[in-house]
mmCIF file of C-alpha atoms in Angstrom:
data_model
loop_
_atom_site.group_PDB
_atom_site.id
_atom_site.type_symbol
_atom_site.label_atom_id
_atom_site.label_comp_id
_atom_site.label_asym_id
_atom_site.label_seq_id
_atom_site.Cartn_x
_atom_site.Cartn_y
_atom_site.Cartn_z
ATOM 1 C CA MET A 26 91.012 126.070 89.272
ATOM 2 C CA LYS A 27 93.926 123.636 89.571
ATOM 3 C CA ASN A 28 94.139 120.620 87.271
ATOM 4 C CA VAL A 29 94.731 117.244 88.881
ATOM 5 C CA ALA A 30 96.158 114.027 87.432
ATOM 6 C CA LEU A 31 94.787 111.400 89.815
ATOM 7 C CA ALA A 32 96.283 107.957 90.537
ATOM 8 C CA LEU A 33 94.260 105.437 92.562
ATOM 9 C CA ALA A 34 95.782 102.285 94.030
ATOM 10 C CA SER A 35 94.460 98.756 94.301
ATOM 11 C CA GLY A 36 92.968 97.851 97.656
ATOM 12 C CA GLY A 37 89.630 96.027 97.732
ATOM 13 C CA PRO A 38 86.916 97.740 99.796
ATOM 14 C CA ARG A 39 89.426 100.327 101.048
ATOM 15 C CA GLY A 40 89.150 101.723 97.528
ATOM 16 C CA PHE A 41 85.696 103.099 98.383
ATOM 17 C CA ALA A 42 87.663 105.860 100.114
ATOM 18 C CA PHE A 43 88.445 107.158 96.622
ATOM 19 C CA ILE A 44 84.816 108.247 96.264
ATOM 20 C CA GLY A 45 85.060 110.633 99.201
ATOM 21 C CA ALA A 46 88.468 111.805 98.015
ATOM 22 C CA ILE A 47 87.153 112.657 94.549
ATOM 23 C CA GLU A 48 84.165 114.489 96.031
ATOM 24 C CA GLU A 49 86.497 116.503 98.270
ATOM 25 C CA LEU A 50 88.708 117.465 95.332
ATOM 26 C CA GLN A 51 85.668 118.674 93.415
ATOM 27 C CA ALA A 52 84.275 120.571 96.400
ATOM 28 C CA ARG A 53 87.598 122.382 96.805
ATOM 29 C CA GLY A 54 87.627 123.500 93.183
ATOM 30 C CA TYR A 55 90.162 121.052 91.769
ATOM 31 C CA ASN A 56 89.603 119.855 88.198
ATOM 32 C CA ILE A 57 90.407 116.180 87.622
ATOM 33 C CA THR A 58 91.812 116.035 84.086
ATOM 34 C CA SER A 59 92.997 112.407 83.985
ATOM 35 C CA ILE A 60 92.884 109.202 86.043
ATOM 36 C CA ALA A 61 94.817 105.953 86.255
ATOM 37 C CA GLY A 62 93.905 103.084 88.534
ATOM 38 C CA ALA A 63 94.646 99.504 89.460
ATOM 39 C CA SER A 64 91.995 97.077 90.699
ATOM 40 C CA ALA A 65 89.682 99.024 93.069
ATOM 41 C CA GLY A 66 91.299 102.208 91.768
ATOM 42 C CA SER A 67 90.348 101.320 88.206
ATOM 43 C CA LEU A 68 86.779 100.576 89.295
ATOM 44 C CA VAL A 69 86.152 103.871 91.084
ATOM 45 C CA GLY A 70 88.293 105.910 88.685
ATOM 46 C CA GLY A 71 86.662 104.460 85.594
ATOM 47 C CA ILE A 72 83.156 104.966 86.933
ATOM 48 C CA TYR A 73 83.993 108.571 87.816
ATOM 49 C CA ALA A 74 85.424 109.178 84.337
ATOM 50 C CA ALA A 75 82.184 107.801 82.875
ATOM 51 C CA GLY A 76 80.117 110.217 84.945
ATOM 52 C CA GLY A 77 78.483 107.523 87.050
ATOM 53 C CA LEU A 78 80.023 108.038 90.476
ATOM 54 C CA GLN A 79 76.826 109.256 92.174
ATOM 55 C CA GLN A 80 74.759 106.330 90.852
ATOM 56 C CA PHE A 81 77.463 103.883 91.901
ATOM 57 C CA LYS A 82 77.703 105.462 95.349
ATOM 58 C CA GLU A 83 73.952 105.232 95.928
ATOM 59 C CA TRP A 84 73.977 101.550 94.959
ATOM 60 C CA LEU A 85 77.019 100.884 97.115
ATOM 61 C CA PHE A 86 75.443 102.499 100.162
ATOM 62 C CA GLY A 87 72.493 100.133 99.858
ATOM 63 C CA LEU A 88 74.633 97.008 100.249
ATOM 64 C CA ASP A 89 74.637 94.900 103.397
ATOM 65 C CA PRO A 90 76.541 91.637 104.067
ATOM 66 C CA ILE A 91 73.706 89.524 102.645
ATOM 67 C CA LYS A 92 73.473 91.579 99.448
ATOM 68 C CA VAL A 93 77.248 91.411 99.064
ATOM 69 C CA VAL A 94 77.133 87.624 99.193
ATOM 70 C CA THR A 95 74.325 87.500 96.592
ATOM 71 C CA LEU A 96 76.616 89.396 94.193
ATOM 72 C CA MET A 97 79.157 86.598 94.370
ATOM 73 C CA ASP A 98 78.609 84.140 91.500
ATOM 74 C CA PHE A 99 80.534 81.299 93.109
ATOM 75 C CA SER A 100 82.205 78.731 90.879
ATOM 76 C CA LEU A 101 83.152 75.077 91.186
ATOM 77 C CA SER A 102 86.420 75.785 89.378
ATOM 78 C CA LYS A 103 89.671 74.706 91.026
ATOM 79 C CA ASN A 104 91.321 77.934 89.860
ATOM 80 C CA TYR A 105 89.039 80.639 91.263
ATOM 81 C CA LEU A 106 86.178 81.126 93.710
ATOM 82 C CA VAL A 107 84.020 83.709 91.930
ATOM 83 C CA LYS A 108 83.229 84.251 88.240
ATOM 84 C CA GLY A 109 83.017 88.009 88.817
ATOM 85 C CA GLN A 110 80.443 88.819 86.165
ATOM 86 C CA ARG A 111 77.417 89.237 88.429
ATOM 87 C CA VAL A 112 78.812 92.261 90.253
ATOM 88 C CA ILE A 113 79.963 93.853 86.981
ATOM 89 C CA ASN A 114 76.482 93.374 85.492
ATOM 90 C CA ALA A 115 74.912 94.957 88.568
ATOM 91 C CA ILE A 116 77.118 98.023 88.205
ATOM 92 C CA LYS A 117 76.486 98.258 84.448
ATOM 93 C CA GLN A 118 72.758 98.526 85.163
ATOM 94 C CA ARG A 119 73.539 101.828 86.867
ATOM 95 C CA VAL A 120 76.557 102.994 84.876
ATOM 96 C CA PRO A 121 76.254 102.118 81.165
ATOM 97 C CA ASP A 122 79.350 100.787 79.440
ATOM 98 C CA VAL A 123 81.343 103.059 77.132
ATOM 99 C CA ASN A 124 84.618 102.881 75.255
ATOM 100 C CA ILE A 125 87.532 104.317 77.212
ATOM 101 C CA GLU A 126 88.617 106.468 74.281
ATOM 102 C CA ASP A 127 85.190 108.163 74.329
ATOM 103 C CA LEU A 128 85.396 109.205 77.993
ATOM 104 C CA PRO A 129 85.517 112.959 78.649
ATOM 105 C CA ILE A 130 88.890 112.605 80.405
ATOM 106 C CA PRO A 131 91.838 110.271 79.735
ATOM 107 C CA PHE A 132 91.639 107.069 81.756
ATOM 108 C CA ALA A 133 93.993 104.113 82.175
ATOM 109 C CA ALA A 134 93.329 100.786 83.893
ATOM 110 C CA VAL A 135 96.183 98.454 84.781
ATOM 111 C CA ALA A 136 96.038 94.651 84.577
ATOM 112 C CA THR A 137 98.658 91.873 84.695
ATOM 113 C CA ASP A 138 99.437 89.094 82.218
ATOM 114 C CA LEU A 139 99.340 86.010 84.441
ATOM 115 C CA PHE A 140 101.904 84.077 82.398
ATOM 116 C CA THR A 141 104.400 86.677 81.157
ATOM 117 C CA GLY A 142 104.176 88.950 84.201
ATOM 118 C CA GLU A 143 103.808 91.948 81.906
ATOM 119 C CA GLU A 144 101.804 95.016 82.817
ATOM 120 C CA VAL A 145 98.844 95.581 80.483
ATOM 121 C CA VAL A 146 97.505 99.130 80.358
ATOM 122 C CA PHE A 147 94.023 99.705 78.945
ATOM 123 C CA ARG A 148 93.566 103.123 77.320
ATOM 124 C CA GLU A 149 90.875 102.114 74.831
ATOM 125 C CA GLY A 150 88.150 99.541 74.377
ATOM 126 C CA PRO A 151 85.086 98.800 76.541
ATOM 127 C CA LEU A 152 85.446 100.365 79.978
ATOM 128 C CA PHE A 153 84.047 97.446 81.945
ATOM 129 C CA ASP A 154 86.219 94.915 80.113
ATOM 130 C CA ALA A 155 89.225 96.882 81.352
ATOM 131 C CA ILE A 156 87.836 97.164 84.884
ATOM 132 C CA ARG A 157 86.932 93.478 85.011
ATOM 133 C CA ALA A 158 90.502 92.548 84.059
ATOM 134 C CA SER A 159 92.035 95.004 86.498
ATOM 135 C CA ILE A 160 90.058 93.723 89.518
ATOM 136 C CA SER A 161 90.710 90.011 88.893
ATOM 137 C CA ILE A 162 92.343 89.084 92.184
ATOM 138 C CA PRO A 163 94.211 85.785 91.590
ATOM 139 C CA SER A 164 92.425 82.751 93.071
ATOM 140 C CA MET A 165 89.432 84.954 93.939
ATOM 141 C CA PHE A 166 88.099 86.082 90.540
ATOM 142 C CA LYS A 167 88.115 84.270 87.235
ATOM 143 C CA PRO A 168 90.983 85.576 85.058
ATOM 144 C CA VAL A 169 90.031 87.493 81.919
ATOM 145 C CA LYS A 170 90.929 86.240 78.453
ATOM 146 C CA TRP A 171 91.933 89.179 76.237
ATOM 147 C CA LYS A 172 93.732 89.109 72.879
ATOM 148 C CA GLY A 173 95.424 85.797 73.620
ATOM 149 C CA ARG A 174 96.417 86.857 77.113
ATOM 150 C CA THR A 175 95.195 85.729 80.517
ATOM 151 C CA LEU A 176 94.780 88.809 82.696
ATOM 152 C CA VAL A 177 94.599 89.212 86.464
ATOM 153 C CA ASP A 178 94.660 92.042 88.991
ATOM 154 C CA GLY A 179 96.754 95.059 88.028
ATOM 155 C CA GLY A 180 98.011 95.410 91.575
ATOM 156 C CA MET A 181 100.295 92.442 90.973
ATOM 157 C CA VAL A 182 102.715 94.581 88.940
ATOM 158 C CA ASN A 183 101.680 98.225 89.429
ATOM 159 C CA THR A 184 99.714 98.625 92.641
ATOM 160 C CA PHE A 185 99.841 102.424 92.525
ATOM 161 C CA PRO A 186 100.015 103.540 88.853
ATOM 162 C CA LEU A 187 101.323 107.074 89.337
ATOM 163 C CA ASN A 188 103.410 106.579 86.200
ATOM 164 C CA ARG A 189 100.389 105.696 84.025
ATOM 165 C CA VAL A 190 98.229 108.759 84.529
ATOM 166 C CA GLN A 191 98.309 111.231 81.620
ATOM 167 C CA ARG A 192 99.968 114.500 82.582
ATOM 168 C CA THR A 193 99.350 118.026 81.282
ATOM 169 C CA PRO A 194 101.586 121.082 81.780
ATOM 170 C CA GLY A 195 101.107 122.651 85.204
ATOM 171 C CA ASP A 196 98.873 119.938 86.637
ATOM 172 C CA ILE A 197 99.165 118.469 90.135
ATOM 173 C CA LEU A 198 99.871 114.772 90.557
ATOM 174 C CA VAL A 199 97.641 113.466 93.330
ATOM 175 C CA GLY A 200 97.876 109.874 94.512
ATOM 176 C CA PHE A 201 95.723 107.937 96.970
ATOM 177 C CA ASN A 202 97.389 104.800 98.315
ATOM 178 C CA VAL A 203 95.459 102.352 100.514
ATOM 179 C CA ASN A 204 98.263 99.827 101.021
ATOM 180 C CA GLN A 205 100.514 101.522 103.547
ATOM 181 C CA ILE A 206 101.930 99.199 106.200
ATOM 182 C CA ASP A 207 103.773 100.975 108.984
ATOM 183 C CA ALA A 208 106.233 98.552 110.578
ATOM 184 C CA ALA A 209 106.045 100.153 114.021
ATOM 185 C CA GLN A 210 102.259 100.253 114.090
ATOM 186 C CA SER A 211 101.878 96.768 112.636
ATOM 187 C CA LYS A 212 103.866 95.213 115.481
ATOM 188 C CA GLY A 213 100.855 95.849 117.660
ATOM 189 C CA PHE A 214 98.314 94.701 115.062
ATOM 190 C CA ARG A 215 96.690 91.362 115.708
ATOM 191 C CA LEU A 216 94.102 89.411 113.758
ATOM 192 C CA PRO A 217 91.245 87.812 115.705
ATOM 193 C CA LYS A 218 92.375 84.797 117.739
ATOM 194 C CA GLY A 219 93.215 81.932 115.425
ATOM 195 C CA ALA A 220 92.708 83.985 112.248
ATOM 196 C CA ASP A 221 96.439 84.335 111.644
ATOM 197 C CA ASN A 222 96.555 80.601 111.004
ATOM 198 C CA THR A 223 93.910 80.526 108.288
ATOM 199 C CA PHE A 224 94.609 80.191 104.576
ATOM 200 C CA ALA A 225 92.620 83.338 103.751
ATOM 201 C CA SER A 226 94.251 85.592 106.346
ATOM 202 C CA ILE A 227 97.789 84.538 105.469
ATOM 203 C CA LEU A 228 97.122 84.969 101.749
ATOM 204 C CA GLN A 229 95.541 88.382 102.349
ATOM 205 C CA ARG A 230 98.473 89.534 104.457
ATOM 206 C CA SER A 231 100.948 88.261 101.870
ATOM 207 C CA PHE A 232 99.216 90.210 99.100
ATOM 208 C CA GLY A 233 99.187 93.236 101.391
ATOM 209 C CA ILE A 234 102.934 93.130 101.927
ATOM 210 C CA MET A 235 103.493 92.723 98.185
ATOM 211 C CA ASN A 236 101.185 95.630 97.350
ATOM 212 C CA CYS A 237 102.761 97.874 99.973
ATOM 213 C CA THR A 238 106.221 97.192 98.560
ATOM 214 C CA ILE A 239 105.184 97.784 94.944
ATOM 215 C CA ALA A 240 103.350 100.979 95.934
ATOM 216 C CA ARG A 241 106.487 102.318 97.621
ATOM 217 C CA MET A 242 108.468 101.635 94.460
ATOM 218 C CA GLY A 243 105.814 103.435 92.411
ATOM 219 C CA ILE A 244 106.085 106.493 94.642
ATOM 220 C CA GLU A 245 109.861 106.528 94.178
ATOM 221 C CA MET A 246 109.462 106.430 90.377
ATOM 222 C CA ALA A 247 106.837 109.177 90.160
ATOM 223 C CA ARG A 248 106.583 111.242 93.321
ATOM 224 C CA PRO A 249 103.139 112.824 93.681
ATOM 225 C CA ASP A 250 102.622 116.439 94.689
ATOM 226 C CA ILE A 251 99.937 115.254 97.096
ATOM 227 C CA LEU A 252 100.020 111.781 98.640
ATOM 228 C CA VAL A 253 97.119 110.384 100.646
ATOM 229 C CA ASP A 254 97.567 107.176 102.643
ATOM 230 C CA LEU A 255 95.045 104.790 104.184
ATOM 231 C CA PRO A 256 96.591 101.905 106.161
ATOM 232 C CA PHE A 257 96.336 98.417 104.716
ATOM 233 C CA ASP A 258 94.996 97.175 108.059
ATOM 234 C CA SER A 259 91.635 98.880 107.501
ATOM 235 C CA TYR A 260 88.238 97.640 106.354
ATOM 236 C CA HIS A 261 88.867 94.053 105.295
ATOM 237 C CA GLY A 262 86.498 91.378 104.022
ATOM 238 C CA VAL A 263 82.715 91.593 103.960
ATOM 239 C CA TYR A 264 82.905 94.221 106.696
ATOM 240 C CA GLY A 265 84.511 96.611 104.250
ATOM 241 C CA TYR A 266 82.105 95.919 101.406
ATOM 242 C CA SER A 267 79.087 96.520 103.633
ATOM 243 C CA HIS A 268 80.446 99.650 105.349
ATOM 244 C CA ALA A 269 80.938 101.842 102.320
ATOM 245 C CA PRO A 270 79.573 105.076 103.877
ATOM 246 C CA GLU A 271 82.172 104.901 106.647
ATOM 247 C CA ILE A 272 85.003 104.252 104.201
ATOM 248 C CA VAL A 273 83.881 106.999 101.807
ATOM 249 C CA GLU A 274 83.825 109.499 104.658
ATOM 250 C CA LYS A 275 87.297 108.418 105.748
ATOM 251 C CA GLY A 276 88.569 109.053 102.233
ATOM 252 C CA ARG A 277 87.038 112.521 102.296
ATOM 253 C CA GLU A 278 88.695 113.308 105.628
ATOM 254 C CA LEU A 279 92.096 112.101 104.489
ATOM 255 C CA MET A 280 91.946 114.045 101.228
ATOM 256 C CA ALA A 281 90.798 117.193 103.052
ATOM 257 C CA ALA A 282 93.765 116.962 105.433
ATOM 258 C CA ALA A 283 96.206 116.397 102.561
ATOM 259 C CA LEU A 284 94.806 119.363 100.613
ATOM 260 C CA ASP A 285 94.992 121.578 103.689
ATOM 261 C CA GLN A 286 98.646 120.718 104.094
ATOM 262 C CA TYR A 287 99.374 121.286 100.400
ATOM 263 C CA GLU A 288 97.519 124.612 100.223
ATOM 264 C CA ASN A 289 99.183 125.935 103.368
ATOM 265 C CA LYS A 290 102.556 125.484 101.673
ATOM 266 C CA GLN A 291 101.566 127.401 98.536
#
């Protein structure tokens, strides 16, 4: 059995692909010994580390666009659209909270200090406090107040935290990035007519370019033994959140192909 240090990137609903990837690693006999994640990566990685991935998956597969909207506790604030606590509470009903230091495997969640720009890495404390901070997309979710800091999405500073996962001698560093933008392919990509002029689409694309760039830098700093990529131009918006089974299966397929390639070289 080969030990795996697993890094999971930020990426909204594309992060559901991590579920299939983790299941494929387990099915192939790989032993995940540590995880680090940002945003969606912290959500799926933390829930897996807590032993609640199956319960989370079953709940996720039951979501449709209407149920997704009901999970959004919209706010009248000028600074954010959603409070973000309703969805966390729904998940906690299925995956009980636990302190990170009590998890069976080392776990790290990355967040960003909104004012200093510093990376904040959670390695202890309540799991869902760390996840809630890590997924706080600026302008979308209410920032998290923590120890005098104001925290937002970890993808702002470390989209793909390959350098934050705890390593052990002889392990394999596996990374799943869902922010890849291929310049050649993207020249032919078009949003629905008129959508490229909307506030939301331009903001989303801007964050995507930022995350792609930061992820590339992360790969240069800590090159993984196995790298799995899912294009940024996949599964956006409510469509993504209500099509979890499709995304999970895509993650499984991509991880299977990457493992085949790795094993054939051994």
